[in-house]
């Protein structure tokens, strides 16, 4: 893992959908209880797996009020289990499904649970850092709808500076975001953002997580930038997540 480094906390986390009356710390306490790590060397896949799973289940319950977990989860859903395991190992810089030195592009149709998995990782890394001081791949989450909305309503790109450095998650990339332009409709905001994140990854090893409902090839088709997409393939682990299908039970 890279050297330990503290990041400023940011209360405005874009897509982080916790109720206003509940802080991130309160959510962590409710999901985990009193279980704690004590030393950074205890932050392993085996130790983190039950904690990560608790966050994941708590988020599923939050997002599906009135439903039981049996109505939502599929115990033998191999694709979801593969992603959960691979994502956790990637967060902890352990070998697994993903290249631990690359960023992560997770795509699939809307509503299958991509953001839920990434949000569980967000809470896990925050929890681990508070208990041990080991930040690993601790990241901030930003909803692209909110970022672009602020840019257009306030007529400024200052909001985009928040995602210019550090480890970040750009949540819910849609086709409409790729079409957004500025400076007289000559420059693509998304193209600049992806280029900036590539440079931060190449120079400083700063990872980016992107969740999207469109495949990476469609991004390339809209931007019409072959160089950018060659860089994209170089930078990202690319994973299509179909989601939990109850019909396999």
PDB file of C-alpha atoms in Angstrom:
ATOM      1  CA  UNK A   1       0.000   0.000   0.000  1.00  0.00           C
ATOM      2  CA  UNK A   2       1.124   3.612  -0.513  1.00  0.00           C
ATOM      3  CA  UNK A   3       2.471   5.659   2.407  1.00  0.00           C
ATOM      4  CA  UNK A   4      -0.102   6.720   4.947  1.00  0.00           C
ATOM      5  CA  UNK A   5      -1.622  10.062   4.081  1.00  0.00           C
ATOM      6  CA  UNK A   6      -4.486  11.940   5.693  1.00  0.00           C
ATOM      7  CA  UNK A   7      -7.262  13.375   3.576  1.00  0.00           C
ATOM      8  CA  UNK A   8      -9.584  16.163   4.598  1.00  0.00           C
ATOM      9  CA  UNK A   9     -13.057  14.940   5.398  1.00  0.00           C
ATOM     10  CA  UNK A  10     -15.829  16.324   3.239  1.00  0.00           C
ATOM     11  CA  UNK A  11     -19.380  16.351   4.537  1.00  0.00           C
ATOM     12  CA  UNK A  12     -20.864  17.029   1.093  1.00  0.00           C
ATOM     13  CA  UNK A  13     -20.307  13.685  -0.573  1.00  0.00           C
ATOM     14  CA  UNK A  14     -22.530  14.008  -3.603  1.00  0.00           C
ATOM     15  CA  UNK A  15     -24.326  10.710  -3.961  1.00  0.00           C
ATOM     16  CA  UNK A  16     -23.941   9.631  -0.346  1.00  0.00           C
ATOM     17  CA  UNK A  17     -27.574   9.010   0.478  1.00  0.00           C
ATOM     18  CA  UNK A  18     -27.687   8.983   4.275  1.00  0.00           C
ATOM     19  CA  UNK A  19     -30.648  10.690   5.880  1.00  0.00           C
ATOM     20  CA  UNK A  20     -29.849  14.204   7.073  1.00  0.00           C
ATOM     21  CA  UNK A  21     -30.506  13.176  10.650  1.00  0.00           C
ATOM     22  CA  UNK A  22     -27.854  10.458  10.562  1.00  0.00           C
ATOM     23  CA  UNK A  23     -24.148  11.201  10.228  1.00  0.00           C
ATOM     24  CA  UNK A  24     -21.668   8.807   8.631  1.00  0.00           C
ATOM     25  CA  UNK A  25     -20.331   8.003  12.104  1.00  0.00           C
ATOM     26  CA  UNK A  26     -23.830   7.167  13.331  1.00  0.00           C
ATOM     27  CA  UNK A  27     -24.391   4.897  10.353  1.00  0.00           C
ATOM     28  CA  UNK A  28     -21.103   3.092  11.029  1.00  0.00           C
ATOM     29  CA  UNK A  29     -21.969   2.636  14.695  1.00  0.00           C
ATOM     30  CA  UNK A  30     -25.403   1.249  13.843  1.00  0.00           C
ATOM     31  CA  UNK A  31     -24.028  -1.202  11.288  1.00  0.00           C
ATOM     32  CA  UNK A  32     -20.948  -2.399  13.171  1.00  0.00           C
ATOM     33  CA  UNK A  33     -21.534  -1.949  16.860  1.00  0.00           C
ATOM     34  CA  UNK A  34     -18.415  -2.257  19.013  1.00  0.00           C
ATOM     35  CA  UNK A  35     -16.211  -4.419  16.781  1.00  0.00           C
ATOM     36  CA  UNK A  36     -12.897  -2.649  16.207  1.00  0.00           C
ATOM     37  CA  UNK A  37      -9.558  -3.088  14.536  1.00  0.00           C
ATOM     38  CA  UNK A  38      -6.648  -2.075  16.721  1.00  0.00           C
ATOM     39  CA  UNK A  39      -3.562  -2.155  14.493  1.00  0.00           C
ATOM     40  CA  UNK A  40      -3.029  -1.438  10.777  1.00  0.00           C
ATOM     41  CA  UNK A  41      -1.589  -4.928  10.267  1.00  0.00           C
ATOM     42  CA  UNK A  42      -4.973  -6.358  11.240  1.00  0.00           C
ATOM     43  CA  UNK A  43      -6.561  -4.728   8.194  1.00  0.00           C
ATOM     44  CA  UNK A  44      -6.666  -7.837   6.010  1.00  0.00           C
ATOM     45  CA  UNK A  45      -9.243  -9.282   3.660  1.00  0.00           C
ATOM     46  CA  UNK A  46     -10.290 -11.933   6.158  1.00  0.00           C
ATOM     47  CA  UNK A  47     -10.742  -9.414   8.973  1.00  0.00           C
ATOM     48  CA  UNK A  48     -12.485  -6.805   6.820  1.00  0.00           C
ATOM     49  CA  UNK A  49     -14.831  -9.161   4.999  1.00  0.00           C
ATOM     50  CA  UNK A  50     -17.468  -9.487   7.789  1.00  0.00           C
ATOM     51  CA  UNK A  51     -17.352  -5.726   8.424  1.00  0.00           C
ATOM     52  CA  UNK A  52     -17.718  -4.917   4.726  1.00  0.00           C
ATOM     53  CA  UNK A  53     -20.621  -7.373   4.501  1.00  0.00           C
ATOM     54  CA  UNK A  54     -22.392  -5.707   7.426  1.00  0.00           C
ATOM     55  CA  UNK A  55     -22.168  -2.318   5.737  1.00  0.00           C
ATOM     56  CA  UNK A  56     -23.428  -3.809   2.491  1.00  0.00           C
ATOM     57  CA  UNK A  57     -26.457  -5.411   4.161  1.00  0.00           C
ATOM     58  CA  UNK A  58     -27.253  -2.262   6.139  1.00  0.00           C
ATOM     59  CA  UNK A  59     -27.234  -0.203   2.943  1.00  0.00           C
ATOM     60  CA  UNK A  60     -29.485  -2.707   1.182  1.00  0.00           C
ATOM     61  CA  UNK A  61     -31.974  -2.520   4.055  1.00  0.00           C
ATOM     62  CA  UNK A  62     -31.814   1.272   3.979  1.00  0.00           C
ATOM     63  CA  UNK A  63     -32.507   1.404   0.238  1.00  0.00           C
ATOM     64  CA  UNK A  64     -35.301  -1.195   0.338  1.00  0.00           C
ATOM     65  CA  UNK A  65     -37.571  -0.232   3.241  1.00  0.00           C
ATOM     66  CA  UNK A  66     -40.274  -2.737   4.047  1.00  0.00           C
ATOM     67  CA  UNK A  67     -38.519  -5.624   2.292  1.00  0.00           C
ATOM     68  CA  UNK A  68     -36.699  -8.526   3.894  1.00  0.00           C
ATOM     69  CA  UNK A  69     -33.184  -9.466   2.843  1.00  0.00           C
ATOM     70  CA  UNK A  70     -34.553 -12.809   1.637  1.00  0.00           C
ATOM     71  CA  UNK A  71     -36.658 -10.894  -0.879  1.00  0.00           C
ATOM     72  CA  UNK A  72     -33.598  -9.067  -2.202  1.00  0.00           C
ATOM     73  CA  UNK A  73     -30.505 -11.234  -1.904  1.00  0.00           C
ATOM     74  CA  UNK A  74     -29.609 -14.324  -3.892  1.00  0.00           C
ATOM     75  CA  UNK A  75     -27.354 -16.619  -1.884  1.00  0.00           C
ATOM     76  CA  UNK A  76     -25.851 -18.336  -4.905  1.00  0.00           C
ATOM     77  CA  UNK A  77     -25.402 -15.201  -7.008  1.00  0.00           C
ATOM     78  CA  UNK A  78     -21.837 -15.941  -8.124  1.00  0.00           C
ATOM     79  CA  UNK A  79     -21.371 -12.702 -10.076  1.00  0.00           C
ATOM     80  CA  UNK A  80     -22.258 -10.516  -7.086  1.00  0.00           C
ATOM     81  CA  UNK A  81     -20.115 -12.581  -4.724  1.00  0.00           C
ATOM     82  CA  UNK A  82     -17.241 -12.370  -7.197  1.00  0.00           C
ATOM     83  CA  UNK A  83     -17.564  -8.583  -7.366  1.00  0.00           C
ATOM     84  CA  UNK A  84     -17.883  -8.110  -3.596  1.00  0.00           C
ATOM     85  CA  UNK A  85     -14.806 -10.226  -2.949  1.00  0.00           C
ATOM     86  CA  UNK A  86     -12.795  -8.670  -5.773  1.00  0.00           C
ATOM     87  CA  UNK A  87     -13.730  -5.110  -4.844  1.00  0.00           C
ATOM     88  CA  UNK A  88     -12.767  -5.609  -1.195  1.00  0.00           C
ATOM     89  CA  UNK A  89      -9.382  -7.109  -2.118  1.00  0.00           C
ATOM     90  CA  UNK A  90      -8.788  -4.226  -4.518  1.00  0.00           C
ATOM     91  CA  UNK A  91      -9.534  -1.707  -1.753  1.00  0.00           C
ATOM     92  CA  UNK A  92      -6.974  -3.399   0.483  1.00  0.00           C
ATOM     93  CA  UNK A  93      -4.320  -3.683  -2.249  1.00  0.00           C
ATOM     94  CA  UNK A  94      -4.558  -7.475  -2.226  1.00  0.00           C
ATOM     95  CA  UNK A  95      -4.351  -9.725  -5.284  1.00  0.00           C
ATOM     96  CA  UNK A  96      -7.683 -10.882  -6.658  1.00  0.00           C
ATOM     97  CA  UNK A  97     -10.171 -10.250  -9.434  1.00  0.00           C
ATOM     98  CA  UNK A  98      -8.806  -6.777 -10.229  1.00  0.00           C
ATOM     99  CA  UNK A  99      -5.359  -5.362 -10.899  1.00  0.00           C
ATOM    100  CA  UNK A 100      -4.688  -3.598  -7.600  1.00  0.00           C
ATOM    101  CA  UNK A 101      -2.600  -0.908  -9.323  1.00  0.00           C
ATOM    102  CA  UNK A 102      -5.401   0.201 -11.647  1.00  0.00           C
ATOM    103  CA  UNK A 103      -8.583   2.212 -11.115  1.00  0.00           C
ATOM    104  CA  UNK A 104     -12.062   0.664 -11.382  1.00  0.00           C
ATOM    105  CA  UNK A 105     -14.871   1.177 -13.899  1.00  0.00           C
ATOM    106  CA  UNK A 106     -18.032  -0.633 -12.831  1.00  0.00           C
ATOM    107  CA  UNK A 107     -20.938  -0.575 -15.256  1.00  0.00           C
ATOM    108  CA  UNK A 108     -24.326  -2.204 -15.714  1.00  0.00           C
ATOM    109  CA  UNK A 109     -27.974  -1.296 -16.054  1.00  0.00           C
ATOM    110  CA  UNK A 110     -29.460   1.163 -13.573  1.00  0.00           C
ATOM    111  CA  UNK A 111     -30.669  -0.065 -10.199  1.00  0.00           C
ATOM    112  CA  UNK A 112     -28.654  -3.286  -9.887  1.00  0.00           C
ATOM    113  CA  UNK A 113     -26.624  -2.167  -6.862  1.00  0.00           C
ATOM    114  CA  UNK A 114     -23.331  -0.795  -8.211  1.00  0.00           C
ATOM    115  CA  UNK A 115     -23.420   2.320  -6.035  1.00  0.00           C
ATOM    116  CA  UNK A 116     -24.422   0.266  -2.985  1.00  0.00           C
ATOM    117  CA  UNK A 117     -21.288  -1.860  -3.249  1.00  0.00           C
ATOM    118  CA  UNK A 118     -19.063   1.175  -3.709  1.00  0.00           C
ATOM    119  CA  UNK A 119     -20.759   2.979  -0.817  1.00  0.00           C
ATOM    120  CA  UNK A 120     -20.138  -0.027   1.448  1.00  0.00           C
ATOM    121  CA  UNK A 121     -16.455   0.289   0.551  1.00  0.00           C
ATOM    122  CA  UNK A 122     -16.567   3.999   1.369  1.00  0.00           C
ATOM    123  CA  UNK A 123     -17.869   3.276   4.870  1.00  0.00           C
ATOM    124  CA  UNK A 124     -15.388   0.451   5.391  1.00  0.00           C
ATOM    125  CA  UNK A 125     -12.366   2.605   4.556  1.00  0.00           C
ATOM    126  CA  UNK A 126     -13.654   5.450   6.723  1.00  0.00           C
ATOM    127  CA  UNK A 127     -14.186   2.990   9.577  1.00  0.00           C
ATOM    128  CA  UNK A 128     -10.739   1.434   9.196  1.00  0.00           C
ATOM    129  CA  UNK A 129      -9.023   4.824   9.042  1.00  0.00           C
ATOM    130  CA  UNK A 130     -10.736   6.093  12.181  1.00  0.00           C
ATOM    131  CA  UNK A 131      -9.735   2.961  14.103  1.00  0.00           C
ATOM    132  CA  UNK A 132      -6.186   2.415  12.852  1.00  0.00           C
ATOM    133  CA  UNK A 133      -4.966   5.474  10.938  1.00  0.00           C
ATOM    134  CA  UNK A 134      -4.448   3.307   7.837  1.00  0.00           C
ATOM    135  CA  UNK A 135      -6.163   5.018   4.921  1.00  0.00           C
ATOM    136  CA  UNK A 136      -5.412   2.417   2.266  1.00  0.00           C
ATOM    137  CA  UNK A 137      -7.594   3.446  -0.646  1.00  0.00           C
ATOM    138  CA  UNK A 138      -9.925   5.742   1.289  1.00  0.00           C
ATOM    139  CA  UNK A 139     -12.017   7.797  -1.125  1.00  0.00           C
ATOM    140  CA  UNK A 140     -14.736  10.416  -1.336  1.00  0.00           C
ATOM    141  CA  UNK A 141     -17.971   9.813  -3.246  1.00  0.00           C
ATOM    142  CA  UNK A 142     -19.419  12.358  -5.659  1.00  0.00           C
ATOM    143  CA  UNK A 143     -22.633  12.049  -7.639  1.00  0.00           C
ATOM    144  CA  UNK A 144     -22.082  13.280 -11.187  1.00  0.00           C
ATOM    145  CA  UNK A 145     -25.648  14.598 -11.425  1.00  0.00           C
ATOM    146  CA  UNK A 146     -24.945  16.949  -8.550  1.00  0.00           C
ATOM    147  CA  UNK A 147     -21.518  17.989  -9.838  1.00  0.00           C
ATOM    148  CA  UNK A 148     -22.847  18.872 -13.280  1.00  0.00           C
ATOM    149  CA  UNK A 149     -25.982  20.532 -11.890  1.00  0.00           C
ATOM    150  CA  UNK A 150     -23.885  22.854  -9.736  1.00  0.00           C
ATOM    151  CA  UNK A 151     -21.635  23.652 -12.683  1.00  0.00           C
ATOM    152  CA  UNK A 152     -24.562  24.706 -14.852  1.00  0.00           C
ATOM    153  CA  UNK A 153     -26.717  26.488 -12.287  1.00  0.00           C
ATOM    154  CA  UNK A 154     -23.773  28.416 -10.833  1.00  0.00           C
ATOM    155  CA  UNK A 155     -22.082  28.910 -14.230  1.00  0.00           C
ATOM    156  CA  UNK A 156     -18.725  27.793 -12.876  1.00  0.00           C
ATOM    157  CA  UNK A 157     -16.549  24.688 -12.962  1.00  0.00           C
ATOM    158  CA  UNK A 158     -15.150  25.338  -9.484  1.00  0.00           C
ATOM    159  CA  UNK A 159     -17.202  22.411  -8.185  1.00  0.00           C
ATOM    160  CA  UNK A 160     -15.148  20.091 -10.405  1.00  0.00           C
ATOM    161  CA  UNK A 161     -11.991  20.977  -8.467  1.00  0.00           C
ATOM    162  CA  UNK A 162     -13.224  18.682  -5.692  1.00  0.00           C
ATOM    163  CA  UNK A 163     -12.620  15.648  -7.895  1.00  0.00           C
ATOM    164  CA  UNK A 164      -9.325  16.820  -9.342  1.00  0.00           C
ATOM    165  CA  UNK A 165      -7.086  15.079  -6.824  1.00  0.00           C
ATOM    166  CA  UNK A 166      -7.081  12.331  -4.215  1.00  0.00           C
ATOM    167  CA  UNK A 167      -8.910   9.002  -4.399  1.00  0.00           C
ATOM    168  CA  UNK A 168     -12.459   9.612  -5.613  1.00  0.00           C
ATOM    169  CA  UNK A 169     -15.594   7.819  -6.766  1.00  0.00           C
ATOM    170  CA  UNK A 170     -17.530   9.393  -9.645  1.00  0.00           C
ATOM    171  CA  UNK A 171     -20.926   7.864  -9.136  1.00  0.00           C
ATOM    172  CA  UNK A 172     -23.601   7.234 -11.761  1.00  0.00           C
ATOM    173  CA  UNK A 173     -22.027   8.365 -15.028  1.00  0.00           C
ATOM    174  CA  UNK A 174     -24.768   8.713 -17.659  1.00  0.00           C
ATOM    175  CA  UNK A 175     -24.655   9.409 -21.381  1.00  0.00           C
ATOM    176  CA  UNK A 176     -25.946  12.954 -20.839  1.00  0.00           C
ATOM    177  CA  UNK A 177     -22.853  13.769 -18.763  1.00  0.00           C
ATOM    178  CA  UNK A 178     -20.588  12.920 -21.712  1.00  0.00           C
ATOM    179  CA  UNK A 179     -22.351  15.496 -23.909  1.00  0.00           C
ATOM    180  CA  UNK A 180     -21.889  18.427 -21.502  1.00  0.00           C
ATOM    181  CA  UNK A 181     -19.600  21.160 -22.883  1.00  0.00           C
ATOM    182  CA  UNK A 182     -18.245  24.505 -21.766  1.00  0.00           C
ATOM    183  CA  UNK A 183     -16.390  27.501 -23.241  1.00  0.00           C
ATOM    184  CA  UNK A 184     -18.780  27.979 -26.127  1.00  0.00           C
ATOM    185  CA  UNK A 185     -19.625  24.299 -26.423  1.00  0.00           C
ATOM    186  CA  UNK A 186     -16.116  23.505 -27.637  1.00  0.00           C
ATOM    187  CA  UNK A 187     -14.684  21.509 -24.737  1.00  0.00           C
ATOM    188  CA  UNK A 188     -16.118  18.366 -23.181  1.00  0.00           C
ATOM    189  CA  UNK A 189     -16.209  18.525 -19.380  1.00  0.00           C
ATOM    190  CA  UNK A 190     -16.116  14.736 -19.105  1.00  0.00           C
ATOM    191  CA  UNK A 191     -13.168  14.462 -21.464  1.00  0.00           C
ATOM    192  CA  UNK A 192     -11.188  16.935 -19.378  1.00  0.00           C
ATOM    193  CA  UNK A 193     -12.201  15.203 -16.165  1.00  0.00           C
ATOM    194  CA  UNK A 194     -11.127  11.766 -17.421  1.00  0.00           C
ATOM    195  CA  UNK A 195      -7.843  13.185 -18.696  1.00  0.00           C
ATOM    196  CA  UNK A 196      -7.190  14.840 -15.349  1.00  0.00           C
ATOM    197  CA  UNK A 197      -7.912  11.623 -13.444  1.00  0.00           C
ATOM    198  CA  UNK A 198      -5.575   9.725 -15.767  1.00  0.00           C
ATOM    199  CA  UNK A 199      -2.728  12.125 -15.009  1.00  0.00           C
ATOM    200  CA  UNK A 200      -3.335  11.863 -11.247  1.00  0.00           C
ATOM    201  CA  UNK A 201      -3.266   8.064 -11.531  1.00  0.00           C
ATOM    202  CA  UNK A 202      -0.153   7.997 -13.690  1.00  0.00           C
ATOM    203  CA  UNK A 203       1.853  10.509 -11.642  1.00  0.00           C
ATOM    204  CA  UNK A 204       0.623   9.876  -8.094  1.00  0.00           C
ATOM    205  CA  UNK A 205      -1.174   6.523  -8.159  1.00  0.00           C
ATOM    206  CA  UNK A 206      -4.492   8.141  -7.191  1.00  0.00           C
ATOM    207  CA  UNK A 207      -7.298   5.708  -7.962  1.00  0.00           C
ATOM    208  CA  UNK A 208     -10.662   6.575  -9.479  1.00  0.00           C
ATOM    209  CA  UNK A 209     -13.852   4.538  -9.158  1.00  0.00           C
ATOM    210  CA  UNK A 210     -16.528   5.174 -11.779  1.00  0.00           C
ATOM    211  CA  UNK A 211     -19.987   3.614 -11.714  1.00  0.00           C
ATOM    212  CA  UNK A 212     -22.064   3.902 -14.872  1.00  0.00           C
ATOM    213  CA  UNK A 213     -25.020   2.493 -16.776  1.00  0.00           C
ATOM    214  CA  UNK A 214     -23.139   2.655 -20.081  1.00  0.00           C
ATOM    215  CA  UNK A 215     -20.136   0.620 -21.301  1.00  0.00           C
ATOM    216  CA  UNK A 216     -16.757   2.239 -21.793  1.00  0.00           C
ATOM    217  CA  UNK A 217     -16.990   1.805 -25.580  1.00  0.00           C
ATOM    218  CA  UNK A 218     -20.020   4.088 -25.670  1.00  0.00           C
ATOM    219  CA  UNK A 219     -18.047   6.770 -23.841  1.00  0.00           C
ATOM    220  CA  UNK A 220     -15.392   6.520 -26.526  1.00  0.00           C
ATOM    221  CA  UNK A 221     -17.951   6.711 -29.321  1.00  0.00           C
ATOM    222  CA  UNK A 222     -19.524   9.890 -27.957  1.00  0.00           C
ATOM    223  CA  UNK A 223     -16.241  11.642 -27.156  1.00  0.00           C
ATOM    224  CA  UNK A 224     -14.648  10.458 -30.409  1.00  0.00           C
ATOM    225  CA  UNK A 225     -11.239  10.517 -28.733  1.00  0.00           C
ATOM    226  CA  UNK A 226      -9.186   7.393 -29.429  1.00  0.00           C
ATOM    227  CA  UNK A 227      -6.210   8.584 -27.400  1.00  0.00           C
ATOM    228  CA  UNK A 228      -8.365   9.182 -24.348  1.00  0.00           C
ATOM    229  CA  UNK A 229      -9.930   5.722 -24.609  1.00  0.00           C
ATOM    230  CA  UNK A 230      -6.544   4.041 -24.996  1.00  0.00           C
ATOM    231  CA  UNK A 231      -5.626   5.720 -21.734  1.00  0.00           C
ATOM    232  CA  UNK A 232      -8.936   4.622 -20.248  1.00  0.00           C
ATOM    233  CA  UNK A 233      -8.199   0.981 -21.059  1.00  0.00           C
ATOM    234  CA  UNK A 234      -4.726   1.398 -19.578  1.00  0.00           C
ATOM    235  CA  UNK A 235      -5.992   2.962 -16.343  1.00  0.00           C
ATOM    236  CA  UNK A 236      -9.138   1.003 -15.453  1.00  0.00           C
ATOM    237  CA  UNK A 237     -10.212  -2.450 -14.447  1.00  0.00           C
ATOM    238  CA  UNK A 238     -13.494  -2.800 -16.363  1.00  0.00           C
ATOM    239  CA  UNK A 239     -16.288  -4.940 -14.916  1.00  0.00           C
ATOM    240  CA  UNK A 240     -19.863  -5.403 -16.104  1.00  0.00           C
ATOM    241  CA  UNK A 241     -22.226  -6.053 -13.200  1.00  0.00           C
ATOM    242  CA  UNK A 242     -25.555  -7.604 -14.141  1.00  0.00           C
ATOM    243  CA  UNK A 243     -26.915  -7.482 -10.594  1.00  0.00           C
ATOM    244  CA  UNK A 244     -28.827  -9.870  -8.405  1.00  0.00           C
ATOM    245  CA  UNK A 245     -31.340 -11.879 -10.413  1.00  0.00           C
ATOM    246  CA  UNK A 246     -33.963 -13.655  -8.275  1.00  0.00           C
ATOM    247  CA  UNK A 247     -34.739 -15.991 -11.170  1.00  0.00           C
ATOM    248  CA  UNK A 248     -31.552 -17.977 -10.539  1.00  0.00           C
ATOM    249  CA  UNK A 249     -32.893 -19.222  -7.193  1.00  0.00           C
TER     250      UNK A 249
END
